Tab-separated table of C-alpha atoms in Angstrom:
chain	number	residue	atom	x	y	z
A	1	MET	CA	-31.770	58.069	-61.310
A	2	GLY	CA	-30.550	54.519	-60.557
A	3	LEU	CA	-27.902	52.621	-62.510
A	4	GLN	CA	-28.924	50.275	-65.197
A	5	PRO	CA	-28.051	46.625	-64.408
A	6	ARG	CA	-25.801	46.327	-67.476
A	7	THR	CA	-23.887	49.482	-66.417
A	8	ALA	CA	-23.556	48.254	-62.865
A	9	ALA	CA	-22.137	44.953	-64.136
A	10	PHE	CA	-19.518	46.742	-66.239
A	11	ILE	CA	-18.494	48.882	-63.325
A	12	GLY	CA	-18.232	45.789	-61.127
A	13	VAL	CA	-16.007	44.004	-63.649
A	14	GLY	CA	-13.888	47.101	-64.001
A	15	VAL	CA	-13.420	47.495	-60.274
A	16	ALA	CA	-12.498	43.731	-59.921
A	17	ALA	CA	-9.999	43.937	-62.821
A	18	THR	CA	-8.458	47.125	-61.341
A	19	ALA	CA	-8.194	45.436	-57.915
A	20	CYS	CA	-6.640	42.316	-59.471
A	21	LEU	CA	-4.166	44.367	-61.531
A	22	GLY	CA	-3.292	46.380	-58.423
A	23	TYR	CA	-2.704	43.204	-56.436
A	24	MET	CA	-0.502	41.828	-59.155
A	25	LEU	CA	1.582	45.009	-59.258
A	26	TYR	CA	1.807	44.950	-55.403
A	27	PHE	CA	2.773	41.304	-55.373
A	28	ASP	CA	5.387	41.796	-58.059
A	29	TYR	CA	6.842	44.741	-56.083
A	30	GLN	CA	6.891	42.647	-52.882
A	31	ARG	CA	8.387	39.681	-54.768
A	32	ARG	CA	11.289	41.834	-56.047
A	33	ASN	CA	11.805	43.975	-52.919
A	34	ASN	CA	10.459	42.132	-49.771
A	35	PRO	CA	13.203	39.824	-48.566
A	36	VAL	CA	10.868	37.758	-46.417
A	37	LEU	CA	8.479	37.134	-49.289
A	38	LYS	CA	11.378	36.418	-51.671
A	39	LYS	CA	12.712	33.801	-49.299
A	40	LYS	CA	9.285	32.255	-48.859
A	41	ILE	CA	8.688	32.037	-52.617
A	42	LYS	CA	12.118	30.515	-53.201
A	43	LYS	CA	11.489	27.973	-50.456
A	44	GLU	CA	8.108	27.010	-51.958
A	45	LYS	CA	9.620	26.731	-55.425
A	46	LYS	CA	12.342	24.384	-54.164
A	47	LYS	CA	9.695	22.381	-52.321
A	48	ALA	CA	7.600	22.051	-55.520
A	49	GLU	CA	10.658	21.065	-57.574
A	50	LYS	CA	11.620	18.504	-54.921
A	51	GLU	CA	8.147	17.001	-54.945
A	52	VAL	CA	8.216	16.712	-58.739
A	53	LYS	CA	11.669	15.113	-58.663
A	54	LYS	CA	10.482	12.772	-55.906
A	55	ALA	CA	7.491	11.721	-57.954
A	56	GLN	CA	9.682	11.172	-61.029
A	57	GLU	CA	12.189	9.059	-59.030
A	58	LYS	CA	9.294	7.029	-57.607
A	59	VAL	CA	8.038	6.245	-61.114
A	60	LYS	CA	11.579	5.448	-62.252
A	61	LEU	CA	12.225	3.225	-59.228
A	62	ASN	CA	8.916	1.377	-59.819
A	63	THR	CA	9.917	0.850	-63.459
A	64	ILE	CA	13.322	-0.510	-62.523
A	65	GLN	CA	11.778	-2.825	-59.948
A	66	ILE	CA	9.384	-4.190	-62.517
A	67	ILE	CA	12.185	-4.712	-65.046
A	68	GLU	CA	14.405	-6.456	-62.428
A	69	SER	CA	11.504	-8.653	-61.377
A	70	VAL	CA	10.988	-9.582	-65.040
A	71	ILE	CA	14.636	-10.564	-65.492
A	72	GLU	CA	14.636	-12.479	-62.163
A	73	ALA	CA	11.454	-14.377	-63.179
A	74	ALA	CA	12.818	-15.109	-66.598
A	75	SER	CA	16.070	-16.455	-65.069
A	76	GLU	CA	14.045	-19.216	-63.436
A	77	GLU	CA	12.471	-20.237	-66.774
A	78	THR	CA	14.021	-23.159	-68.622
A	79	LEU	CA	13.879	-22.471	-72.339
A	80	PRO	CA	13.009	-25.255	-74.828
A	81	SER	CA	15.774	-26.705	-76.927
A	82	THR	CA	14.241	-28.014	-80.156
A	83	PRO	CA	12.924	-25.776	-82.953
A	84	GLU	CA	9.450	-27.352	-82.588
A	85	GLU	CA	9.341	-26.718	-78.878
A	86	LYS	CA	10.671	-23.124	-79.324
A	87	GLU	CA	7.941	-22.342	-81.840
A	88	LYS	CA	5.203	-23.704	-79.558
A	89	TYR	CA	6.630	-21.829	-76.530
A	90	PHE	CA	6.867	-18.630	-78.584
A	91	MET	CA	3.256	-18.743	-79.648
A	92	GLN	CA	2.123	-19.428	-76.063
A	93	GLN	CA	4.034	-16.485	-74.620
A	94	VAL	CA	2.963	-13.988	-77.275
A	95	ALA	CA	-0.689	-15.037	-76.871
A	96	LEU	CA	-0.334	-14.639	-73.053
A	97	GLY	CA	1.204	-11.173	-73.454
A	98	GLU	CA	-1.520	-10.035	-75.909
A	99	GLY	CA	-4.231	-11.306	-73.646
A	100	LEU	CA	-2.942	-9.312	-70.692
A	101	CYS	CA	-2.582	-6.148	-72.751
A	102	ASN	CA	-6.141	-6.502	-73.989
A	103	LYS	CA	-7.345	-6.498	-70.341
A	104	GLY	CA	-6.233	-2.871	-69.961
A	105	GLU	CA	-3.384	-0.745	-68.497
A	106	ALA	CA	-3.680	-2.381	-65.144
A	107	PHE	CA	-2.198	-5.575	-66.670
A	108	TYR	CA	0.642	-3.946	-68.764
A	109	ASN	CA	3.314	-4.744	-66.151
A	110	ASP	CA	2.322	-8.399	-66.113
A	111	ALA	CA	2.505	-8.565	-69.965
A	112	VAL	CA	6.220	-7.647	-70.071
A	113	LEU	CA	7.471	-11.082	-68.895
A	114	PRO	CA	5.747	-13.271	-71.559
A	115	PHE	CA	6.745	-10.868	-74.431
A	116	TYR	CA	10.335	-10.881	-73.092
A	117	LEU	CA	10.422	-14.710	-72.925
A	118	ALA	CA	9.057	-14.961	-76.469
A	119	LEU	CA	11.881	-12.648	-77.547
A	120	ARG	CA	14.495	-15.015	-76.002
A	121	VAL	CA	13.463	-18.000	-78.149
A	122	TYR	CA	12.748	-16.140	-81.417
A	123	PRO	CA	15.470	-16.840	-84.025
A	124	ALA	CA	15.632	-13.232	-85.203
A	125	PRO	CA	15.305	-10.990	-82.094
A	126	MET	CA	15.765	-7.635	-83.898
A	127	GLU	CA	13.001	-8.538	-86.329
A	128	LEU	CA	10.649	-9.343	-83.456
A	129	ILE	CA	11.508	-6.093	-81.682
A	130	MET	CA	10.419	-4.155	-84.789
A	131	ILE	CA	7.116	-6.090	-84.753
A	132	TYR	CA	6.728	-5.359	-80.985
A	133	GLN	CA	7.244	-1.687	-81.670
A	134	LYS	CA	4.226	-1.591	-83.973
A	135	THR	CA	1.903	-3.902	-82.093
A	136	VAL	CA	2.666	-3.749	-78.353
A	137	PRO	CA	1.523	-0.796	-76.214
A	138	GLU	CA	4.243	1.812	-75.828
A	139	PRO	CA	4.735	1.448	-71.982
A	140	VAL	CA	5.042	-2.327	-72.416
A	141	PHE	CA	7.445	-1.978	-75.371
A	142	GLN	CA	9.711	0.426	-73.423
A	143	MET	CA	9.966	-1.928	-70.509
A	144	ILE	CA	10.842	-4.830	-72.841
A	145	ILE	CA	13.628	-2.735	-74.340
A	146	ASN	CA	14.924	-1.701	-70.928
A	147	ALA	CA	14.797	-5.295	-69.787
A	148	MET	CA	16.921	-6.295	-72.758
A	149	ALA	CA	19.436	-3.518	-72.023
A	150	LEU	CA	19.705	-4.401	-68.343
A	151	ASP	CA	20.080	-8.091	-69.131
A	152	GLN	CA	22.826	-7.293	-71.671
A	153	GLN	CA	24.686	-5.171	-69.114
A	154	LYS	CA	24.495	-8.001	-66.589
A	155	ARG	CA	25.725	-10.466	-69.229
A	156	GLN	CA	28.683	-8.189	-70.012
A	157	ASN	CA	29.547	-7.967	-66.379
A	158	GLN	CA	29.387	-11.786	-66.085
A	159	PHE	CA	31.687	-12.106	-69.153
A	160	TYR	CA	34.456	-9.975	-67.594
A	161	GLU	CA	33.961	-11.779	-64.176
A	162	SER	CA	34.509	-15.141	-65.841
A	163	PHE	CA	37.103	-14.263	-68.475
A	164	PRO	CA	40.040	-14.792	-68.539
A	165	PRO	CA	39.970	-17.853	-66.238
A	166	LYS	CA	41.826	-17.226	-62.989
A	167	GLU	CA	44.197	-20.114	-63.602
A	168	THR	CA	45.746	-18.083	-66.507
A	169	ASN	CA	47.081	-15.648	-63.899
A	170	THR	CA	45.539	-12.762	-65.796
A	171	LYS	CA	42.460	-10.515	-65.829
A	172	LEU	CA	41.083	-7.745	-68.029
A	173	ALA	CA	41.277	-4.311	-66.515
A	174	GLU	CA	40.123	-0.883	-67.586
A	175	LEU	CA	43.275	1.138	-68.398
A	176	PRO	CA	43.654	4.863	-69.356
A	177	ALA	CA	43.837	5.542	-73.050
A	178	GLY	CA	44.080	9.330	-73.229
A	179	THR	CA	41.193	11.734	-73.643
A	180	ASN	CA	38.537	12.272	-76.303
A	181	GLU	CA	37.774	15.467	-78.227
A	182	GLU	CA	35.810	16.826	-75.273
A	183	GLY	CA	38.783	16.255	-72.932
A	184	LYS	CA	37.070	13.431	-71.057
A	185	PRO	CA	39.231	10.370	-70.109
A	186	VAL	CA	38.993	7.323	-72.314
A	187	VAL	CA	39.599	3.765	-71.064
A	188	ARG	CA	40.430	0.487	-72.850
A	189	ARG	CA	40.434	-3.121	-71.872
A	190	GLY	CA	43.965	-4.408	-71.224
A	191	LEU	CA	45.445	-7.659	-69.974
A	192	VAL	CA	47.038	-7.451	-66.535
A	193	VAL	CA	48.329	-10.155	-64.159
A	194	ASN	CA	46.295	-11.066	-61.074
A	195	ARG	CA	49.404	-11.861	-58.937
A	196	ASP	CA	53.148	-11.189	-58.889
A	197	ILE	CA	54.967	-13.009	-61.619
A	198	ALA	CA	58.646	-14.206	-61.439
A	199	ALA	CA	61.146	-13.497	-64.223
A	200	ASP	CA	61.137	-16.316	-66.904
A	201	GLU	CA	57.841	-17.727	-65.572
A	202	ILE	CA	55.364	-19.013	-68.106
A	203	ILE	CA	52.170	-17.058	-67.306
A	204	TYR	CA	49.741	-19.059	-69.423
A	205	VAL	CA	49.491	-21.261	-72.542
A	206	GLU	CA	46.601	-20.754	-75.047
A	207	LYS	CA	45.249	-22.491	-78.122
A	208	PRO	CA	43.639	-20.277	-80.853
A	209	ILE	CA	40.010	-19.619	-81.668
A	210	VAL	CA	40.972	-20.189	-85.287
A	211	SER	CA	44.152	-20.593	-87.279
A	212	GLY	CA	45.143	-20.833	-90.936
A	213	LEU	CA	48.035	-21.858	-93.067
A	214	PHE	CA	49.476	-20.056	-96.044
A	215	PRO	CA	47.728	-21.827	-98.984
A	216	GLY	CA	51.097	-22.885	-100.457
A	217	LEU	CA	51.819	-24.952	-97.347
A	218	GLU	CA	48.611	-27.091	-97.439
A	219	GLY	CA	49.566	-30.743	-97.441
A	220	SER	CA	52.967	-30.175	-95.848
A	221	HIS	CA	51.589	-28.926	-92.531
A	222	CYS	CA	48.548	-29.898	-90.431
A	223	ASN	CA	45.509	-28.055	-91.526
A	224	LEU	CA	44.247	-27.723	-87.952
A	225	CYS	CA	47.250	-27.207	-85.611
A	226	LEU	CA	49.848	-26.136	-88.292
A	227	LYS	CA	52.411	-28.766	-87.198
A	228	ARG	CA	54.870	-29.770	-89.934
A	229	LEU	CA	54.044	-33.169	-91.383
A	230	ASN	CA	57.065	-35.460	-91.404
A	231	ASP	CA	56.664	-39.232	-90.831
A	232	VAL	CA	52.903	-39.080	-90.202
A	233	LYS	CA	50.594	-37.612	-92.710
A	234	ILE	CA	46.811	-38.201	-92.656
A	235	GLU	CA	44.906	-36.956	-95.627
A	236	CYS	CA	41.177	-36.049	-95.644
A	237	PRO	CA	39.333	-39.149	-96.914
A	238	ASP	CA	37.313	-36.946	-99.274
A	239	CYS	CA	39.916	-34.550	-100.721
A	240	ASP	CA	43.627	-34.188	-101.321
A	241	VAL	CA	43.727	-30.473	-100.639
A	242	VAL	CA	44.470	-30.695	-96.931
A	243	ALA	CA	46.241	-33.107	-94.548
A	244	PHE	CA	46.528	-33.573	-90.830
A	245	CYS	CA	49.115	-34.667	-88.190
A	246	SER	CA	46.788	-37.103	-86.405
A	247	ASP	CA	43.346	-38.715	-86.463
A	248	GLU	CA	42.441	-36.435	-83.603
A	249	CYS	CA	43.137	-33.274	-85.647
A	250	LEU	CA	41.309	-34.714	-88.677
A	251	ASN	CA	38.217	-35.549	-86.623
A	252	HIS	CA	38.287	-32.231	-84.841
A	253	ALA	CA	38.602	-30.313	-88.154
A	254	LYS	CA	35.804	-32.325	-89.851
A	255	GLU	CA	33.437	-31.698	-86.963
A	256	GLU	CA	34.146	-27.962	-86.693
A	257	TYR	CA	34.593	-26.739	-90.198
A	258	HIS	CA	36.068	-28.989	-92.841
A	259	GLN	CA	32.806	-30.755	-93.555
A	260	TYR	CA	31.434	-27.442	-94.828
A	261	ILE	CA	34.412	-26.390	-97.025
A	262	CYS	CA	35.837	-29.773	-98.233
A	263	PRO	CA	36.317	-29.784	-102.091
A	264	GLN	CA	35.545	-33.573	-102.034
A	265	ASN	CA	37.664	-33.953	-105.171
A	266	LYS	CA	38.422	-37.637	-104.423
A	267	LYS	CA	34.789	-38.459	-105.308
A	268	GLU	CA	31.913	-36.149	-106.327
A	269	LYS	CA	33.535	-32.714	-106.593
A	270	ASN	CA	32.272	-29.737	-104.660
A	271	VAL	CA	33.068	-27.241	-107.516
A	272	ASP	CA	32.461	-24.119	-105.400
A	273	ALA	CA	34.625	-25.311	-102.573
A	274	LEU	CA	37.402	-26.336	-104.982
A	275	GLU	CA	37.307	-22.917	-106.681
A	276	PHE	CA	37.433	-21.287	-103.276
A	277	HIS	CA	40.657	-23.172	-102.310
A	278	GLU	CA	42.233	-22.463	-105.693
A	279	ALA	CA	41.458	-18.768	-105.417
A	280	LEU	CA	43.098	-18.632	-101.987
A	281	LYS	CA	46.208	-20.242	-103.392
A	282	LYS	CA	46.330	-17.936	-106.387
A	283	ASN	CA	45.937	-14.791	-104.220
A	284	ASN	CA	48.012	-16.211	-101.410
A	285	THR	CA	45.388	-15.232	-98.821
A	286	LYS	CA	44.413	-17.118	-95.655
A	287	TYR	CA	41.898	-14.843	-93.948
A	288	PRO	CA	38.852	-15.830	-96.074
A	289	SER	CA	39.528	-19.424	-95.179
A	290	MET	CA	39.913	-18.516	-91.517
A	291	ILE	CA	36.552	-16.591	-91.635
A	292	ALA	CA	34.937	-19.633	-93.171
A	293	ARG	CA	36.302	-21.867	-90.457
A	294	PHE	CA	35.217	-19.439	-87.711
A	295	LEU	CA	31.681	-19.130	-89.096
A	296	SER	CA	31.347	-22.889	-89.517
A	297	ALA	CA	32.645	-23.561	-85.995
A	298	MET	CA	30.348	-20.916	-84.534
A	299	VAL	CA	27.350	-22.603	-86.207
A	300	VAL	CA	28.377	-26.013	-84.795
A	301	GLU	CA	28.778	-24.413	-81.391
A	302	GLU	CA	25.347	-22.807	-81.509
A	303	LEU	CA	23.709	-26.074	-82.745
A	304	ASN	CA	25.271	-27.993	-79.866
A	305	LYS	CA	24.159	-25.309	-77.450
A	306	SER	CA	20.599	-25.340	-78.751
A	307	LYS	CA	20.275	-29.067	-78.002
A	308	GLU	CA	20.819	-28.355	-74.310
A	309	GLN	CA	18.097	-26.971	-72.068
A	310	GLN	CA	19.180	-23.575	-70.744
A	311	LYS	CA	17.800	-21.020	-68.368
A	312	VAL	CA	17.499	-17.388	-69.457
A	313	GLY	CA	19.881	-16.081	-66.864
A	314	GLU	CA	22.635	-18.672	-67.307
A	315	ALA	CA	25.797	-17.185	-68.804
A	316	SER	CA	27.148	-19.124	-71.755
A	317	PHE	CA	29.869	-17.362	-73.856
A	318	GLY	CA	30.867	-18.648	-77.222
A	319	ALA	CA	33.525	-17.694	-79.840
A	320	TRP	CA	31.326	-14.880	-81.178
A	321	ASP	CA	31.096	-13.248	-77.712
A	322	HIS	CA	34.880	-13.086	-77.672
A	323	VAL	CA	35.533	-11.900	-81.261
A	324	ASP	CA	32.714	-9.392	-81.015
A	325	ARG	CA	34.616	-7.591	-78.275
A	326	PHE	CA	37.921	-7.302	-80.144
A	327	ARG	CA	39.097	-4.048	-81.666
A	328	TYR	CA	39.408	-4.118	-85.411
A	329	LEU	CA	40.812	-2.335	-88.404
A	330	GLU	CA	38.220	-0.504	-90.436
A	331	ILE	CA	38.465	-1.511	-94.075
A	332	SER	CA	36.382	-0.584	-97.122
A	333	GLU	CA	34.787	-2.891	-99.584
A	334	ASN	CA	36.655	-3.470	-102.884
A	335	GLU	CA	36.499	-5.967	-105.730
A	336	GLU	CA	38.637	-8.412	-103.779
A	337	THR	CA	36.372	-8.428	-100.647
A	338	ALA	CA	33.214	-8.576	-102.717
A	339	ALA	CA	34.605	-11.636	-104.535
A	340	GLU	CA	35.541	-13.240	-101.217
A	341	ILE	CA	32.054	-12.723	-99.776
A	342	GLU	CA	30.455	-14.165	-102.912
A	343	MET	CA	32.702	-17.239	-102.760
A	344	LEU	CA	32.013	-17.814	-99.090
A	345	LYS	CA	28.236	-17.649	-99.649
A	346	LYS	CA	28.530	-20.208	-102.506
A	347	VAL	CA	30.574	-22.568	-100.370
A	348	LEU	CA	28.752	-22.266	-97.007
A	349	GLY	CA	25.249	-21.263	-98.210
A	350	PRO	CA	24.075	-24.789	-99.249
A	351	LYS	CA	25.376	-26.431	-96.022
A	352	VAL	CA	25.089	-23.797	-93.279
A	353	GLN	CA	21.511	-22.686	-92.649
A	354	GLY	CA	21.030	-18.904	-92.462
A	355	ILE	CA	24.650	-18.058	-93.401
A	356	ASN	CA	23.704	-16.080	-96.533
A	357	GLU	CA	21.469	-13.780	-94.453
A	358	PHE	CA	24.039	-13.464	-91.621
A	359	LEU	CA	27.125	-12.878	-93.779
A	360	SER	CA	26.493	-9.302	-94.824
A	361	LYS	CA	29.146	-7.083	-96.296
A	362	GLU	CA	29.456	-5.228	-92.901
A	363	ILE	CA	29.937	-8.521	-90.978
A	364	TYR	CA	32.578	-9.820	-93.395
A	365	LEU	CA	34.556	-6.520	-93.397
A	366	MET	CA	34.396	-6.453	-89.623
A	367	LEU	CA	35.662	-10.020	-89.268
A	368	LYS	CA	38.472	-9.465	-91.694
A	369	GLY	CA	39.338	-6.150	-89.915
A	370	LYS	CA	39.555	-8.078	-86.643
A	371	LEU	CA	41.957	-10.614	-88.134
A	372	LEU	CA	44.088	-7.864	-89.680
A	373	PHE	CA	44.366	-6.110	-86.326
A	374	ASN	CA	44.607	-9.007	-83.922
A	375	ALA	CA	45.898	-12.230	-85.554
A	376	TYR	CA	49.458	-13.338	-84.752
A	377	ALA	CA	51.829	-14.510	-87.503
A	378	ILE	CA	52.973	-18.125	-86.700
A	379	PRO	CA	56.742	-18.401	-87.023
A	380	THR	CA	58.687	-21.589	-87.807
A	381	ASN	CA	62.227	-22.679	-87.071
A	382	SER	CA	62.499	-24.723	-90.244
A	383	GLU	CA	65.152	-23.246	-92.539
A	384	ASP	CA	64.128	-25.212	-95.606
A	385	ILE	CA	60.589	-23.848	-95.867
A	386	GLU	CA	60.072	-21.601	-98.831
A	387	VAL	CA	56.829	-19.742	-98.758
A	388	GLU	CA	55.728	-16.324	-100.104
A	389	GLU	CA	54.687	-13.959	-97.313
A	390	SER	CA	51.054	-12.894	-97.531
A	391	LYS	CA	50.076	-9.247	-97.920
A	392	GLU	CA	47.528	-9.699	-95.104
A	393	HIS	CA	48.781	-8.106	-91.927
A	394	ALA	CA	49.402	-10.211	-88.869
A	395	ARG	CA	51.172	-9.377	-85.613
A	396	LYS	CA	54.798	-10.239	-86.250
A	397	LEU	CA	57.107	-10.565	-83.226
A	398	ASP	CA	60.357	-8.687	-82.738
A	399	ASN	CA	62.302	-11.383	-84.584
A	400	SER	CA	61.905	-9.955	-88.099
A	401	GLU	CA	64.093	-12.677	-89.684
A	402	ALA	CA	61.653	-15.468	-88.748
A	403	LYS	CA	59.731	-17.258	-91.477
A	404	HIS	CA	56.030	-17.575	-91.042
A	405	ILE	CA	53.636	-20.402	-91.933
A	406	GLY	CA	50.294	-18.830	-91.194
A	407	ALA	CA	48.301	-16.879	-88.599
A	408	ALA	CA	46.043	-17.454	-85.569
A	409	LEU	CA	43.543	-15.526	-83.491
A	410	TYR	CA	43.427	-15.925	-79.686
A	411	LYS	CA	40.894	-15.122	-76.969
A	412	ILE	CA	43.348	-13.895	-74.244
A	413	SER	CA	46.515	-13.025	-76.196
A	414	THR	CA	44.602	-10.541	-78.359
A	415	TYR	CA	44.524	-8.220	-75.301
A	416	ILE	CA	48.358	-8.170	-74.811
A	417	GLY	CA	49.499	-4.603	-75.268
A	418	GLN	CA	52.131	-3.477	-77.816
A	419	SER	CA	55.485	-2.019	-76.758
A	420	GLU	CA	58.588	-1.894	-78.870
A	421	ASP	CA	60.763	-0.232	-76.114
A	422	GLY	CA	59.732	-1.916	-72.885
A	423	PRO	CA	58.057	-5.351	-73.433
A	424	ASN	CA	57.632	-7.404	-70.227
A	425	VAL	CA	56.596	-10.687	-71.856
A	426	LYS	CA	57.839	-12.797	-74.726
A	427	ILE	CA	55.370	-14.762	-76.909
A	428	GLU	CA	56.592	-18.192	-77.912
A	429	PHE	CA	54.890	-20.718	-80.308
A	430	GLU	CA	54.602	-24.430	-80.514
A	431	ASN	CA	52.724	-24.934	-83.793
A	432	ASP	CA	49.691	-22.701	-83.247
A	433	ALA	CA	49.766	-22.790	-79.422
A	434	ILE	CA	50.993	-19.624	-77.622
A	435	SER	CA	53.103	-19.549	-74.465
A	436	VAL	CA	53.492	-16.136	-72.731
A	437	ARG	CA	56.768	-15.927	-70.761
A	438	ALA	CA	57.766	-13.142	-68.366
A	439	LEU	CA	60.947	-11.289	-69.394
A	440	ARG	CA	61.303	-9.774	-65.902
A	441	GLU	CA	59.441	-9.620	-62.597
A	442	ILE	CA	55.899	-8.362	-63.168
A	443	LYS	CA	53.836	-6.950	-60.296
A	444	GLU	CA	50.186	-7.655	-59.709
A	445	ASP	CA	47.879	-5.450	-61.820
A	446	GLU	CA	50.675	-4.539	-64.253
A	447	GLU	CA	49.711	-4.718	-67.902
A	448	LEU	CA	51.292	-7.390	-70.184
A	449	VAL	CA	53.012	-5.823	-73.212
A	450	ALA	CA	54.977	-7.488	-76.046
A	451	ALA	CA	56.939	-6.334	-79.056
A	452	TYR	CA	54.880	-6.935	-82.181
A	453	SER	CA	53.823	-5.081	-85.312
A	454	LEU	CA	50.573	-3.184	-85.697
A	455	PRO	CA	48.686	-2.548	-88.979
A	456	VAL	CA	48.461	1.144	-88.145
A	457	SER	CA	50.755	3.622	-86.347
A	458	LYS	CA	50.778	3.194	-82.543
A	459	LYS	CA	49.263	6.586	-82.094
């Protein structure tokens, strides 16, 4: 009697499954015990992994090449200078990017450049990035972010290539700063000399980014350069709160900051500005005023920069680029700092566009922390000056008997290291200008260190 078709099919499947299982067992045995087969399998596995890695590297290389080509193309683009031109340019670039994306994935790479250029003229870049994240295809968005990161890295390299200027006989170097919790080495930026320096040689002279008098000395010292006023005293034409040593200092101060914080009590009073100055005098604090000056000068600097046509790749570093890189003392908000922020917003808000949005609690505390950690106390040789020392920390030099008239923050001198036992430079002042003098011979690439106080323990 012949087999039924269904029975034959089942037998056939069973035989095949048995054969397959047998082969799997045989192969597994050979894989574990046959050295020739083991070597062959290992070789094929390595080859497959190599091919995968090669494919991944190719994709990564292509992406990097696209990003670099975007930055290179952007560097040739001259950005508009006026708000009206920027708005028009922004709309054109966004429309171009969206049009390319709508054509499909084949045009995604081409869409990166216009979206990136639109980002460079938008007044609130982080806000636009958040919009891009929701509206731009993911591959395009990732390349925009990577282009920003690469551009920022190049900009940072340009900063340290151009600062400090070579004529100051110094440079910033990466110096060892111990190890982290994982035992990995930590580095810090320190100021070293770029050539051998002779003993008693003046290495460089520097004016501050911003300086400030003790409030009790306003009117007896120049509000800008801190020079003592003797025979020549030039008052602000609009207020009697501050005075200057020359028309040059008056005009400089008015252009940079005083136009924004002047109490104007010789005519129509600016009540908020007058209360601000009176509060500083009552509390004997200078840092809120220095922050107001810095922010005002930064706005003026940015306004002047915006009037000039500039290419995307051109390096232009302002006061914020310097201060942003300084170390700072972390401080917490309290009633005093909250009141200072509120006063600054009242004084600057009506006159400085966008300052209320920019001056967050975090920004203010960071700026104050940078002054507390980095500002130098300005000494005076005048014996007849009677002034109450401020509770705000500033770097006091080794001469503890010296009287101080205020404080100042510097681009280069901020990076001078601290050493009580073995300083190799002496810091000297003429009003608010610093001269750095060698105490001994200093060899090329040796760090500059001076004796000054820190707001925290040296450790």
